[in-house]
Short mmCIF file of C-alpha atoms and ligand atoms in Angstrom, two decimals:
data_model
loop_
_atom_site.label_atom_id
_atom_site.label_comp_id
_atom_site.label_asym_id
_atom_site.label_seq_id
_atom_site.Cartn_x
_atom_site.Cartn_y
_atom_site.Cartn_z
CA MET A 18 5.70 127.90 39.97
CA ILE A 19 6.81 130.66 42.53
CA ARG A 20 10.45 130.90 43.10
CA PHE A 21 12.29 132.12 45.39
CA ILE A 22 14.87 132.51 47.77
CA LEU A 23 14.05 130.84 51.50
CA ASN A 24 16.84 131.80 53.97
CA ASN A 25 19.91 130.23 52.28
CA LYS A 26 18.35 127.53 49.82
CA PRO A 27 16.28 128.60 46.15
CA VAL A 28 12.71 127.05 46.60
CA VAL A 29 10.47 126.75 43.92
CA ALA A 30 6.94 126.62 45.26
CA GLU A 31 4.57 124.43 43.63
CA GLY A 32 1.52 125.48 46.10
CA PRO A 33 -1.44 127.69 44.78
CA PRO A 34 0.02 130.92 44.63
CA GLY A 35 -3.00 132.32 46.87
CA LEU A 36 -1.23 129.88 49.72
CA LEU A 37 0.02 131.98 52.75
CA LEU A 38 3.80 132.29 53.29
CA LEU A 39 3.62 131.01 56.69
CA ASP A 40 1.97 127.86 55.74
CA LEU A 41 4.41 127.18 53.63
CA ILE A 42 6.93 127.95 55.88
CA ARG A 43 5.86 126.09 58.49
CA TYR A 44 3.90 122.92 56.90
CA LYS A 45 6.04 122.44 53.96
CA GLU A 46 9.12 124.10 55.17
CA HIS A 47 8.78 122.89 58.40
CA LEU A 48 10.21 125.66 60.13
CA THR A 49 8.28 126.43 63.21
CA GLY A 50 10.29 129.42 64.54
CA THR A 51 7.62 131.36 62.67
CA LYS A 52 4.71 131.59 65.03
CA VAL A 53 0.89 131.18 64.14
CA GLY A 54 -0.91 133.99 66.50
CA CYS A 55 -3.57 135.54 65.54
CA ARG A 56 -3.31 135.40 61.51
CA GLU A 57 -4.65 138.67 61.14
CA GLY A 58 -1.49 140.88 61.08
CA ASP A 59 -2.40 142.24 65.03
CA CYS A 60 0.51 140.63 66.77
CA GLY A 61 3.96 140.12 64.83
CA ALA A 62 4.81 136.52 65.70
CA CYS A 63 4.74 135.57 61.78
CA THR A 64 6.89 138.41 61.24
CA VAL A 65 9.38 137.20 58.06
CA LEU A 66 11.71 139.30 56.30
CA ILE A 67 11.17 139.58 52.25
CA GLY A 68 13.75 141.06 50.51
CA GLU A 69 13.72 142.43 46.96
CA TRP A 70 16.52 143.69 44.56
CA LYS A 71 15.96 147.05 44.15
CA GLU A 72 18.13 149.79 42.56
CA GLY A 73 21.33 147.62 42.24
CA ARG A 74 20.73 146.26 46.10
CA MET A 75 18.93 144.15 47.90
CA ARG A 76 16.27 145.82 50.50
CA TYR A 77 14.29 143.95 53.07
CA LEU A 78 11.61 144.91 54.84
CA THR A 79 9.48 143.09 57.39
CA ALA A 80 6.25 141.43 56.50
CA THR A 81 3.30 139.56 58.32
CA SER A 82 3.88 135.94 56.47
CA CYS A 83 0.19 135.29 57.81
CA LEU A 84 -1.04 138.00 55.48
CA THR A 85 1.46 137.50 52.21
CA ALA A 86 0.43 135.10 49.88
CA LEU A 87 3.25 132.96 48.00
CA GLY A 88 2.09 134.96 44.52
CA ASN A 89 4.14 138.60 46.44
CA ILE A 90 7.24 136.30 47.27
CA HIS A 91 7.90 135.05 43.89
CA HIS A 92 11.68 136.30 43.09
CA ARG A 93 12.12 137.54 46.54
CA HIS A 94 14.58 136.53 49.44
CA VAL A 95 12.40 135.60 52.47
CA VAL A 96 14.43 135.44 56.01
CA THR A 97 13.08 133.48 58.85
CA VAL A 98 14.59 133.51 62.10
CA GLU A 99 16.11 129.75 61.94
CA GLY A 100 17.64 132.24 58.41
CA LEU A 101 19.34 134.41 60.76
CA ASN A 102 21.32 132.57 63.36
CA LEU A 103 22.79 129.75 61.52
CA GLN A 104 25.53 129.31 63.59
CA GLY A 105 24.36 129.93 66.66
CA LEU A 106 23.05 132.95 68.88
CA ASN A 107 23.18 136.21 66.58
CA PRO A 108 24.09 139.44 68.48
CA LEU A 109 19.95 140.29 68.80
CA GLN A 110 19.62 137.05 70.34
CA GLN A 111 21.78 137.50 72.71
CA ALA A 112 20.52 140.81 73.99
CA ILE A 113 17.45 139.52 74.36
CA CYS A 114 18.31 136.35 76.32
CA GLU A 115 21.04 138.72 78.34
CA GLU A 116 18.51 141.38 79.29
CA GLY A 117 16.06 138.73 80.30
CA GLY A 118 13.07 140.05 76.96
CA THR A 119 11.82 136.40 76.77
CA GLN A 120 10.13 134.56 78.79
CA CYS A 121 7.38 131.83 77.27
CA GLY A 122 9.05 132.95 73.44
CA PHE A 123 6.25 132.48 71.51
CA CYS A 124 6.48 136.48 69.93
CA THR A 125 10.43 136.03 70.53
CA PRO A 126 10.94 135.05 67.14
CA GLY A 127 8.78 138.22 65.32
CA PHE A 128 10.36 140.86 67.41
CA ILE A 129 13.88 139.57 66.94
CA VAL A 130 13.32 139.32 63.06
CA SER A 131 11.82 143.03 63.82
CA MET A 132 15.13 143.98 64.97
CA ALA A 133 17.21 142.16 61.77
CA GLY A 134 15.14 144.65 59.99
CA PHE A 135 15.14 147.39 61.71
CA CYS A 136 19.24 147.12 61.44
CA LEU A 137 18.83 146.33 57.88
CA SER A 138 16.50 149.69 57.43
CA GLY A 139 19.06 152.07 57.03
CA GLN A 140 17.26 154.02 59.43
CA ALA A 141 19.52 156.43 62.29
CA PRO A 142 20.15 154.13 64.81
CA THR A 143 18.64 155.93 67.50
CA GLN A 144 16.35 154.19 70.50
CA ALA A 145 12.87 156.12 69.35
CA ASN A 146 13.75 154.41 65.58
CA ALA A 147 14.38 150.99 67.05
CA ARG A 148 11.24 150.72 69.35
CA ALA A 149 9.18 152.02 66.22
CA ALA A 150 10.28 148.81 64.70
CA VAL A 151 8.40 146.52 66.81
CA ASP A 152 5.46 148.54 66.79
CA GLY A 153 4.08 145.12 64.84
CA ASN A 154 5.09 142.79 67.92
CA ILE A 155 2.92 142.08 70.95
CA CYS A 156 4.48 140.44 73.97
CA ARG A 157 2.00 138.79 76.18
CA CYS A 158 4.35 137.54 79.11
CA THR A 159 7.56 139.50 79.55
CA GLY A 160 6.85 143.07 79.71
CA TYR A 161 8.17 145.63 77.54
CA LYS A 162 10.96 147.58 79.78
CA SER A 163 13.22 144.15 79.34
CA ILE A 164 12.59 144.56 75.15
CA GLU A 165 13.71 147.53 75.31
CA ARG A 166 16.31 147.35 77.13
CA ALA A 167 18.01 144.59 74.43
CA LEU A 168 16.71 147.32 71.83
CA ASP A 169 19.09 149.97 73.65
CA LYS A 170 21.81 147.00 73.25
CA VAL A 171 21.46 146.73 69.73
CA VAL A 172 21.73 150.69 68.82
CA GLU A 173 24.91 151.00 71.42
CA LEU A 174 26.14 147.92 69.22
CA LEU A 175 24.93 149.69 65.39
CA ASN A 176 26.23 152.66 66.91
CA GLU A 177 30.05 151.27 68.07
CA ALA A 178 30.94 151.43 64.57
CA PRO A 179 28.61 152.45 62.13
CA ALA A 180 30.55 151.83 59.14
CA VAL A 181 30.91 148.77 59.50
CA ASP A 182 28.35 146.64 58.08
CA VAL A 183 25.88 144.48 59.53
CA MET A 184 27.21 141.04 58.60
CA ASP A 185 30.54 142.10 60.02
CA LYS A 186 28.77 142.63 63.30
CA GLY A 187 27.45 139.09 63.05
CA ILE A 188 24.18 140.41 62.82
CA LEU A 189 23.51 138.19 59.74
CA PRO A 190 24.85 135.25 58.91
CA ALA A 191 27.75 135.01 56.16
CA TYR A 192 25.49 133.57 53.25
CA PHE A 193 23.87 137.35 52.91
CA LYS A 194 26.81 138.48 50.57
CA ASP A 195 25.81 135.70 48.29
CA ILE A 196 21.71 136.40 48.25
CA PRO A 197 22.38 138.98 45.92
CA ARG A 198 24.25 136.84 43.04
CA GLN A 199 21.65 134.41 43.72
CA MET A 200 18.80 136.91 43.23
CA LYS A 201 20.28 138.31 40.01
CA ALA A 202 20.15 134.93 38.85
CA LEU A 203 16.62 134.22 39.78
CA LEU A 204 15.80 137.45 37.80
CA LEU A 205 17.47 136.07 34.85
CA GLU A 206 15.50 133.22 34.48
CA PRO A 207 12.65 133.28 32.06
CA ASN A 208 8.94 132.82 33.64
CA GLY A 209 5.89 134.09 31.93
CA VAL A 210 3.60 133.35 35.45
CA LEU A 211 3.52 136.36 37.21
CA HIS A 212 5.32 138.66 35.11
CA GLY A 213 5.26 138.22 31.72
CA GLU A 214 8.04 138.28 29.49
CA ASN A 215 7.86 142.00 29.53
CA GLY A 216 7.93 142.32 33.63
CA ARG A 217 4.02 143.32 33.35
CA ALA A 218 2.51 141.89 36.14
CA ILE A 219 -1.26 141.87 34.27
CA ARG A 220 -2.55 141.30 30.64
CA GLY A 221 -5.52 143.17 29.38
CA THR A 222 -8.40 140.91 29.56
CA ARG A 223 -11.95 141.61 30.05
CA ASP A 224 -12.60 138.75 32.65
CA VAL A 225 -14.99 140.23 35.53
CA SER A 226 -13.70 137.53 37.52
CA ARG A 227 -10.93 139.21 37.68
CA LYS A 228 -9.42 139.01 41.57
CA PHE A 229 -6.67 141.57 42.13
CA LEU A 230 -4.63 141.67 45.04
CA GLY A 231 -1.98 144.00 46.54
CA GLY A 232 -0.50 143.39 49.74
CA GLY A 233 -2.85 141.47 51.08
CA THR A 234 -3.50 143.24 54.56
CA ASP A 235 -7.91 143.95 54.25
CA LEU A 236 -8.25 140.44 51.71
CA TYR A 237 -6.24 137.88 53.87
CA VAL A 238 -8.03 139.15 56.96
CA GLN A 239 -11.56 139.07 55.71
CA GLN A 240 -11.43 135.88 52.92
CA HIS A 241 -8.37 134.06 52.96
CA GLU A 242 -9.92 130.32 52.76
CA VAL A 243 -11.30 131.88 49.91
CA MET A 244 -7.93 133.57 48.69
CA GLU A 245 -5.96 130.19 49.53
CA GLU A 246 -8.38 128.35 46.83
CA GLU A 247 -8.49 131.25 44.43
CA SER A 248 -6.93 130.52 40.91
CA GLY A 249 -6.89 133.55 39.18
CA ILE A 250 -5.52 136.39 41.35
CA GLU A 251 -3.27 139.14 39.74
CA PHE A 252 -0.50 140.06 42.22
CA LEU A 253 -0.03 143.15 41.77
CA SER A 254 2.10 143.84 44.12
CA ALA A 255 4.81 141.23 42.85
CA GLY A 256 5.89 143.34 39.96
CA LYS A 257 7.41 146.93 39.52
CA GLU A 258 5.16 148.79 37.18
CA TRP A 259 2.30 150.10 39.66
CA LYS A 260 4.73 150.74 41.83
CA GLY A 261 6.87 153.88 42.17
CA VAL A 262 6.26 157.79 43.29
CA ILE A 263 7.22 160.19 41.03
CA ARG A 264 6.84 164.04 40.48
CA GLN A 265 5.62 165.38 36.88
CA GLY A 266 6.07 169.21 36.69
CA ASP A 267 3.74 170.37 39.37
CA HIS A 268 1.77 167.02 40.25
CA CYS A 269 2.77 163.58 41.49
CA ILE A 270 2.09 160.03 40.51
CA ILE A 271 1.39 157.27 42.58
CA GLY A 272 1.46 153.54 41.18
CA GLY A 273 -1.50 151.37 42.70
CA ALA A 274 0.27 149.04 44.10
CA ALA A 275 2.88 151.28 46.13
CA THR A 276 2.99 150.56 49.74
CA VAL A 277 2.56 153.03 52.74
CA THR A 278 6.83 152.60 53.35
CA ASP A 279 7.41 153.73 49.93
CA LEU A 280 5.37 156.78 50.35
CA MET A 281 6.99 157.33 53.39
CA GLU A 282 10.58 156.78 51.89
CA SER A 283 9.56 158.49 49.25
CA PRO A 284 11.43 162.11 48.77
CA VAL A 285 8.87 163.84 46.38
CA ILE A 286 6.17 162.78 49.59
CA ARG A 287 8.64 163.99 52.01
CA LYS A 288 9.12 167.04 50.59
CA ALA A 289 5.76 167.69 49.99
CA PHE A 290 4.60 166.69 53.06
CA PRO A 291 6.98 167.36 55.87
CA HIS A 292 4.75 165.66 58.93
CA PHE A 293 4.42 162.49 56.83
CA GLY A 294 6.26 160.26 58.85
CA ASP A 295 4.14 161.37 61.86
CA TYR A 296 1.05 160.57 59.89
CA ALA A 297 2.25 157.36 58.39
CA ARG A 298 3.16 155.96 62.04
CA LEU A 299 -0.57 156.26 62.94
CA ILE A 300 -1.35 153.32 60.35
CA SER A 301 -1.13 150.04 61.32
CA SER A 302 2.61 148.87 62.48
CA THR A 303 5.86 148.61 60.36
CA PRO A 304 5.60 145.18 58.79
CA ILE A 305 1.66 146.06 57.61
CA ARG A 306 2.64 149.57 56.46
CA ASN A 307 5.62 147.36 54.57
CA ILE A 308 2.61 145.62 52.26
CA ALA A 309 -0.15 147.78 52.32
CA THR A 310 -0.89 149.37 49.61
CA VAL A 311 -2.64 152.83 48.40
CA ALA A 312 -4.94 150.97 46.27
CA GLY A 313 -5.59 148.60 48.50
CA ASN A 314 -6.65 151.37 50.98
CA PHE A 315 -9.12 153.50 48.28
CA VAL A 316 -11.01 149.87 47.08
CA ASN A 317 -11.50 148.20 50.42
CA ALA A 318 -13.50 151.44 51.35
CA SER A 319 -13.25 151.47 55.26
CA PRO A 320 -15.39 154.67 55.85
CA ILE A 321 -11.98 155.04 58.48
CA GLY A 322 -9.12 153.85 55.38
CA ASP A 323 -6.07 156.66 56.53
CA LEU A 324 -4.63 156.93 52.97
CA THR A 325 -8.47 157.39 51.44
CA ILE A 326 -8.99 160.38 54.08
CA PHE A 327 -5.57 162.04 53.21
CA PHE A 328 -5.58 161.59 49.63
CA LEU A 329 -9.08 162.60 49.41
CA ALA A 330 -8.18 166.20 50.93
CA LEU A 331 -5.46 165.89 48.42
CA ASP A 332 -8.51 165.95 45.26
CA ALA A 333 -6.68 162.92 44.20
CA GLN A 334 -7.46 161.58 40.71
CA LEU A 335 -7.42 157.88 39.96
CA THR A 336 -6.51 156.07 36.76
CA LEU A 337 -8.83 152.86 36.39
CA SER A 338 -7.92 150.38 34.21
CA ASP A 339 -8.74 146.74 33.00
CA GLY A 340 -5.42 146.21 30.81
CA ASP A 341 -6.76 147.57 27.52
CA THR A 342 -8.14 150.42 28.36
CA SER A 343 -8.23 153.72 31.13
CA ARG A 344 -9.83 156.33 32.61
CA GLU A 345 -9.92 158.86 34.72
CA LEU A 346 -12.13 159.25 37.69
CA PRO A 347 -11.49 161.73 40.93
CA LEU A 348 -11.50 159.67 44.43
CA ARG A 349 -14.32 161.83 45.57
CA LYS A 350 -16.56 160.52 42.84
CA PHE A 351 -15.23 156.74 43.75
CA TYR A 352 -17.42 155.84 46.43
CA LYS A 353 -21.20 155.44 45.41
CA GLY A 354 -22.58 154.14 48.85
CA TYR A 355 -21.43 151.35 51.92
CA LYS A 356 -18.67 149.48 49.98
CA GLN A 357 -20.01 150.50 46.54
CA LEU A 358 -17.86 151.70 44.44
CA ASP A 359 -17.47 153.16 40.57
CA LYS A 360 -15.77 150.38 39.82
CA ARG A 361 -16.25 147.63 36.87
CA PRO A 362 -14.90 144.01 38.48
CA GLU A 363 -12.34 143.84 35.77
CA GLU A 364 -11.06 147.49 36.54
CA PHE A 365 -7.81 147.86 38.58
CA ILE A 366 -6.20 151.21 39.89
CA GLU A 367 -3.35 152.10 37.59
CA ARG A 368 -2.23 155.30 39.29
CA ILE A 369 -3.12 157.69 41.41
CA ILE A 370 -2.44 161.60 40.48
CA PHE A 371 -2.43 164.60 42.43
CA ARG A 372 -1.49 167.90 42.09
CA LEU A 373 1.46 168.70 45.08
CA PRO A 374 0.93 171.47 47.97
CA GLY A 375 2.87 174.50 46.66
CA VAL A 376 3.92 177.03 47.86
CA ASP A 377 0.39 178.87 48.91
CA ASP A 378 -1.10 175.17 50.24
CA VAL A 379 -0.78 174.23 53.69
CA PHE A 380 -2.24 170.23 54.63
CA HIS A 381 -3.03 168.65 57.66
CA PHE A 382 -3.95 165.30 58.69
CA GLU A 383 -5.55 164.08 61.92
CA LYS A 384 -6.65 160.24 63.17
CA VAL A 385 -8.03 159.38 66.69
CA SER A 386 -8.26 155.74 67.49
CA LYS A 387 -8.64 153.80 70.87
CA ARG A 388 -4.93 152.60 70.88
CA THR A 389 -2.27 154.84 69.30
CA CYS A 390 -0.50 152.30 67.38
CA LEU A 391 -2.01 149.29 65.41
CA ASP A 392 -5.65 150.59 65.54
CA ILE A 393 -8.14 151.49 63.14
CA ALA A 394 -9.76 155.32 63.42
CA SER A 395 -12.54 156.43 65.51
CA VAL A 396 -12.48 159.41 63.41
CA ASN A 397 -9.70 160.84 61.00
CA THR A 398 -9.58 163.92 58.79
CA ALA A 399 -7.65 166.01 56.73
CA MET A 400 -7.86 169.37 55.53
CA MET A 401 -6.05 170.87 52.45
CA VAL A 402 -6.18 175.25 52.27
CA ARG A 403 -4.57 177.50 49.53
CA MET A 404 -4.11 180.86 50.72
CA SER A 405 -4.89 183.50 48.56
CA GLY A 406 -2.97 186.53 49.94
CA SER A 407 -4.32 186.70 53.84
CA ALA A 408 -7.20 185.16 52.74
CA ILE A 409 -8.84 181.27 52.08
CA GLY A 410 -8.38 180.64 48.47
CA GLU A 411 -9.80 177.33 48.72
CA ALA A 412 -10.03 174.63 51.06
CA ARG A 413 -11.19 170.82 51.33
CA ILE A 414 -11.77 168.66 54.26
CA SER A 415 -12.25 164.96 54.32
CA ALA A 416 -13.72 163.10 57.04
CA GLY A 417 -14.05 159.20 58.04
CA GLY A 418 -15.53 157.20 60.60
CA VAL A 419 -18.49 159.63 60.13
CA GLY A 420 -20.72 158.27 57.40
CA PRO A 421 -21.34 155.02 55.51
CA VAL A 422 -18.26 155.70 53.03
CA PRO A 423 -14.89 158.34 53.74
CA ALA A 424 -16.00 161.75 52.16
CA ILE A 425 -15.29 165.49 51.33
CA LEU A 426 -17.13 167.75 53.65
CA GLU A 427 -18.51 169.83 50.25
CA ALA A 428 -20.38 172.53 52.16
CA ALA A 429 -18.01 173.19 54.98
CA SER A 430 -15.30 173.15 52.84
CA ARG A 431 -17.32 176.20 50.36
CA LEU A 432 -17.79 178.23 53.28
CA ILE A 433 -14.00 178.54 54.17
CA THR A 434 -13.52 179.80 50.72
CA GLY A 435 -12.23 183.42 50.72
CA ARG A 436 -12.75 183.78 54.21
CA THR A 437 -10.02 184.92 56.53
CA PRO A 438 -9.48 182.37 59.41
CA ASP A 439 -10.62 183.40 62.89
CA SER A 440 -11.95 181.64 65.80
CA GLY A 441 -15.86 182.69 64.33
CA LEU A 442 -15.04 181.12 60.65
CA VAL A 443 -13.89 177.32 63.03
CA ARG A 444 -16.95 177.81 64.88
CA GLU A 445 -19.53 177.85 61.24
CA VAL A 446 -17.54 175.28 59.81
CA ILE A 447 -17.84 173.03 62.90
CA ALA A 448 -21.35 173.42 62.94
CA GLN A 449 -21.77 173.09 59.23
CA ALA A 450 -19.91 170.00 59.64
CA GLN A 451 -22.58 168.48 61.83
CA GLU A 452 -24.70 168.95 59.10
CA GLU A 453 -22.88 166.94 56.72
CA ILE A 454 -22.01 163.87 58.35
CA SER A 455 -24.40 160.58 60.10
CA PRO A 456 -22.01 158.73 62.02
CA ILE A 457 -23.64 155.82 63.91
CA GLY A 458 -22.64 154.29 67.42
CA ASP A 459 -20.04 151.30 67.35
CA ALA A 460 -17.48 149.77 68.70
CA ARG A 461 -15.02 152.76 68.40
CA GLY A 462 -17.62 154.86 70.26
CA THR A 463 -20.90 156.65 70.01
CA GLU A 464 -22.76 158.73 67.44
CA ALA A 465 -22.22 161.60 69.86
CA TYR A 466 -18.66 161.23 70.39
CA LYS A 467 -17.91 161.30 67.05
CA ARG A 468 -19.50 163.92 66.40
CA LEU A 469 -17.57 165.63 69.38
CA LEU A 470 -14.38 163.94 68.05
CA LEU A 471 -14.63 165.73 64.38
CA GLY A 472 -15.30 169.05 65.51
CA GLN A 473 -12.02 168.52 68.07
CA LEU A 474 -10.35 167.81 65.53
CA ILE A 475 -11.31 170.58 62.62
CA LYS A 476 -10.07 172.88 65.88
CA ALA A 477 -6.95 170.89 65.39
CA HIS A 478 -6.64 171.58 61.51
CA PHE A 479 -7.12 175.52 62.46
CA LEU A 480 -5.00 175.40 65.35
CA THR A 481 -2.27 173.68 63.07
CA LEU A 482 -2.28 175.57 59.69
CA PHE A 483 -2.89 178.65 61.56
CA PRO A 484 -0.83 179.11 64.20
CA GLN A 485 -1.59 182.95 65.32
CA LEU A 486 -5.19 182.05 66.01
CA PRO A 487 -6.39 182.59 70.10
CA VAL A 488 -6.53 178.68 71.09
CA ALA A 489 -8.25 179.65 74.15
CA ASP A 490 -10.96 181.13 72.05
CA ILE A 491 -11.24 178.00 69.90
CA MET A 492 -10.99 175.58 72.51
CA GLU A 493 -13.99 177.55 73.57
CA ILE A 494 -16.30 176.46 70.87
C1 FAD B 29 -3.05 144.59 61.79
C2 FAD B 29 -3.72 145.69 60.65
C3 FAD B 29 -3.88 147.23 60.90
C4 FAD B 29 -4.54 147.48 59.98
N1 FAD B 29 -4.55 149.18 59.94
C5 FAD B 29 -4.65 150.06 59.69
C6 FAD B 29 -5.07 151.55 59.47
O1 FAD B 29 -4.47 151.87 60.58
N2 FAD B 29 -5.44 152.70 58.66
C7 FAD B 29 -6.16 152.00 57.80
O2 FAD B 29 -6.52 152.38 56.64
N3 FAD B 29 -6.02 150.83 57.43
C8 FAD B 29 -5.79 149.49 58.56
N4 FAD B 29 -5.78 148.61 57.98
C9 FAD B 29 -5.92 148.18 56.78
C10 FAD B 29 -4.91 147.39 55.58
O3 FAD B 29 -3.91 147.44 55.57
C11 FAD B 29 -5.36 148.92 54.60
O4 FAD B 29 -6.48 149.07 54.00
C12 FAD B 29 -4.26 148.62 53.18
O5 FAD B 29 -3.77 149.59 52.42
C13 FAD B 29 -5.04 147.49 52.38
O6 FAD B 29 -3.99 147.12 51.48
P1 FAD B 29 -3.20 145.84 50.64
O7 FAD B 29 -2.93 146.03 49.51
O8 FAD B 29 -2.93 145.34 51.68
O9 FAD B 29 -4.94 145.54 49.86
P2 FAD B 29 -5.77 144.17 49.84
O10 FAD B 29 -5.82 143.24 50.85
O11 FAD B 29 -4.31 143.43 48.93
O12 FAD B 29 -6.48 144.38 48.99
C14 FAD B 29 -7.80 144.76 49.58
C15 FAD B 29 -8.86 145.56 48.49
O13 FAD B 29 -8.04 145.81 47.21
C16 FAD B 29 -8.69 145.20 45.94
N5 FAD B 29 -7.35 145.67 45.14
C17 FAD B 29 -6.01 146.15 45.64
N6 FAD B 29 -5.39 146.74 44.50
C18 FAD B 29 -5.56 147.06 43.88
C19 FAD B 29 -5.76 147.68 42.94
N7 FAD B 29 -4.65 148.07 42.43
N8 FAD B 29 -6.68 148.00 41.99
C20 FAD B 29 -7.73 147.36 42.15
N9 FAD B 29 -8.62 146.92 43.58
C21 FAD B 29 -7.40 147.21 44.37
C22 FAD B 29 -8.21 144.21 46.80
O14 FAD B 29 -9.11 142.79 45.17
C23 FAD B 29 -9.15 144.20 47.55
O15 FAD B 29 -10.79 144.34 47.52
C24 FAD B 29 -4.73 147.52 58.98
C25 FAD B 29 -5.26 146.50 57.90
C26 FAD B 29 -4.28 145.58 59.05
C27 FAD B 29 -4.16 143.45 59.11
S1 FES B 30 0.28 135.51 63.31
FE1 FES B 30 -0.71 137.34 64.29
S2 FES B 30 0.68 139.15 62.49
FE2 FES B 30 0.61 137.13 61.83
S1 FES B 31 7.37 136.10 75.75
FE1 FES B 31 5.90 135.07 76.18
S2 FES B 31 4.74 136.51 74.57
FE2 FES B 31 6.11 136.98 74.29
#
């Protein structure tokens, strides 16, 4: 049984745990404000809020219900557009109406839910943050200017009296005040189905038919019909055990089920990578980042997985476990061929560990895609450099989209070691990188384009990490 709160009422869902939240909302609960568009996470028409009891308060994040399994909302508060306007239009809906931000109205519920997610996020109420919050919502007919004006109105409202609670501004209905009490009661209920009596999401079993699920943003796009029927799904995102980002000495440990948003909000990551927010904003969209996990990105084994490329350059190590025994494996050895992994079917990624950059280390990530937001990379790459005085002590360049697997450019990385950065070195590294890659032409660009792109991105690494280098010389390479 999956128990959760849907808007203002408790629900016990009897459907299979792999059923999509979107289908439960629309076809069982008949809340048709949540729309079905692409069913692939691209349009945002199905956006809902998912609230979780975390560190003594409710934390609400947007999610695409078309990729969210019921098993992942056990003991959560799900809010649809109907749950935001029980007595009439709320100020977000009012702003959309006043600014002419809706025509056919198909996308509007998704925009309203994303706007509510922004109001609850605790982010600074700025225009830029408000616009970024709707990066997962597409409107085909109204034009974005009127939606932006509505967002500006919401920002004004939030800035009027920042200390006043969003409930007092009428953004959320009054029933939200009682949700923490209901949630605590729900969490006290005994249930062994998903978490077990000691809160574990998984028990040890060597069953080779195990099906692990993180956020579902890859699995539900690829095989949603299979997943709906699947009975033995292990919901790694449903519990707390496989999440979290902590510092241990000079290392960082990340739970396999930590999401991109968890990384963005982590003080450890933000301190170690001051530009992480800029990198992460190039990954999917807010509602996808809120549920997409780090381990899901690694196991999906896409040659252009952004987190994979990021962590490869950091020489991250994986802890693979079957629930009883575990083993360590460097991420760079995880990929044996196109979508082939050094992983037994019964093993899951429990955690990821890497050495945090120290005072002598610099790091940079680059991604180029056809669109800036909500698009996968044509080519992506990261570079980590450990300085030794004015020379480079050690370096690692990762690259995606230029071969069958996300990879480390071993020889190009070795070439840098012990050298002083200058334009001659950049030329050599680009030439060596061309020897190591084997891109193919596809919808994301021709082979020649991807080769050129990687060269340009290597220049970008050097120019960003060593700003003293002569830009003109390097751009001539
Ligand atoms: C609209 C959209 C945009 C996207 N944009 C990007 C993008 O810009 N960049 C990018 O890199 N990706 C992108 N993705 C892909 C996807 O969001 C990421 O790969 C994400 O990190 C997958 O994580 P997940 O938890 O959703 O994986 P899931 O779908 O839950 O799982 C993916 C695979 O990993 C396995 N798995 C999950 N967790 C574990 C674990 N702990 N141990 C072992 N196996 C596990 C599953 O069994 C499955 O085989 C996008 C996806 C969508 C739908
Ligand atoms: S239906 Fe398009 S994102 Fe869910
Ligand atoms: S109002 Fe029609 S798609 Fe946005």
